Amino acid sequence: QVQLVEAGGGLVQPGGSLRLSCAASGTFFSGYDLAWYRQGPGKQRDVVATINTEGVTQYVDSVKGRFTISRDNAKNTVYLQMNSLKPGDTAVYFCYAQLRGTGFQFWGQGTQVTVSS
């Protein structure tokens, strides 16, 4: 069992920045593919960025050049650096982990990000 705990959400003005973090309990963190998802008001939960066990990253087009996903296996933590935030980025952001090559997947509880002036 892996527990994921997000932090770093909050209220920010358009154009501002936030860094989300997701700390994982348990062991063998380096064996997990990781991702950030978000769910805006009245919308479905969609992937934002992924990072696999080799550190290869992918982003949804709407955040390319603005968001950066990274991982620190020594700290069992995955990050999402969000710059040039827009009102459309307002959502609850969820951390996701899947043990590579298996069906074992885990979700964090979510952290609210609100972009508003």
XYZ file of C-alpha atoms in Angstrom:
117
model
C 0.000 0.000 0.000
C 1.262 3.458 -0.914
C -0.082 6.667 0.543
C 0.283 9.878 -1.446
C -0.035 13.269 0.234
C -0.151 16.425 -1.882
C 0.777 19.905 -0.710
C 1.369 23.341 -2.172
C -2.007 24.320 -3.552
C -3.618 27.666 -2.919
C -4.855 30.917 -4.405
C -2.624 32.692 -6.919
C -3.090 35.575 -9.316
C -2.953 35.029 -13.081
C 0.655 34.901 -14.207
C 1.817 33.620 -10.861
C 3.527 30.382 -9.879
C 2.965 27.486 -7.525
C 4.887 24.316 -6.803
C 2.931 21.233 -5.860
C 4.559 18.344 -4.082
C 3.410 14.782 -3.481
C 5.128 12.707 -0.835
C 4.780 8.942 -0.942
C 4.981 6.499 1.903
C 6.247 2.986 1.482
C 9.262 1.744 -0.369
C 10.516 1.235 -3.905
C 9.337 4.685 -4.985
C 11.719 4.537 -7.927
C 9.696 1.680 -9.395
C 6.571 3.799 -9.871
C 5.466 5.751 -12.891
C 4.046 9.036 -11.613
C 1.619 11.636 -12.846
C -0.355 14.722 -11.974
C -4.032 14.927 -12.910
C -6.497 17.738 -12.431
C -10.244 18.079 -12.221
C -11.800 21.458 -12.865
C -15.292 22.482 -11.771
C -17.832 20.356 -13.604
C -15.151 18.576 -15.594
C -13.670 15.110 -15.683
C -10.285 14.275 -14.224
C -7.591 14.620 -16.882
C -3.860 13.959 -16.962
C -1.611 17.018 -16.865
C 1.910 15.592 -16.803
C 3.634 12.242 -16.411
C 7.114 11.076 -15.488
C 8.156 7.466 -15.780
C 10.741 5.478 -13.854
C 13.462 6.620 -16.296
C 12.579 10.262 -15.814
C 10.967 10.697 -19.225
C 8.259 13.352 -19.073
C 5.136 14.133 -21.073
C 2.701 17.030 -20.871
C -0.753 17.869 -22.087
C -0.542 20.568 -24.756
C -2.245 23.216 -22.637
C 0.564 23.245 -20.057
C 3.634 22.679 -22.252
C 6.258 25.325 -21.593
C 4.561 26.410 -18.359
C 4.533 23.310 -16.110
C 7.415 21.027 -15.160
C 7.081 17.628 -13.512
C 10.047 16.189 -11.647
C 10.794 13.474 -9.138
C 13.240 12.975 -6.292
C 13.465 9.279 -5.556
C 15.637 9.868 -2.499
C 12.820 11.916 -0.965
C 9.948 9.768 -2.319
C 8.475 12.948 -3.782
C 7.133 14.127 -7.110
C 6.737 17.809 -7.927
C 4.769 19.949 -10.325
C 6.185 23.410 -10.904
C 3.471 25.598 -12.403
C 4.379 28.953 -13.950
C 2.391 31.551 -15.878
C -0.789 30.262 -14.319
C -4.112 31.027 -15.977
C -7.679 31.002 -14.639
C -8.252 27.887 -16.745
C -5.709 26.052 -14.590
C -8.083 26.277 -11.635
C -8.758 22.725 -10.487
C -8.151 20.137 -7.836
C -4.773 18.565 -8.608
C -4.212 14.888 -7.851
C -1.013 12.892 -7.596
C -1.030 9.405 -9.151
C 1.391 6.503 -8.913
C 1.432 3.144 -10.671
C 3.897 0.386 -9.976
C 5.599 -0.206 -13.323
C 4.361 -3.326 -15.098
C 1.515 -3.985 -12.686
C -2.036 -2.841 -12.047
C -1.214 -1.415 -8.645
C -2.180 2.262 -8.741
C -2.684 4.876 -6.055
C -4.157 8.365 -5.804
C -3.578 11.263 -3.478
C -6.433 13.157 -1.864
C -6.021 16.221 -4.071
C -5.020 19.823 -3.502
C -6.986 22.861 -4.675
C -5.366 25.355 -7.029
C -7.304 28.550 -7.710
C -6.059 31.127 -10.207
C -7.951 34.359 -9.819
C -7.425 38.073 -9.474
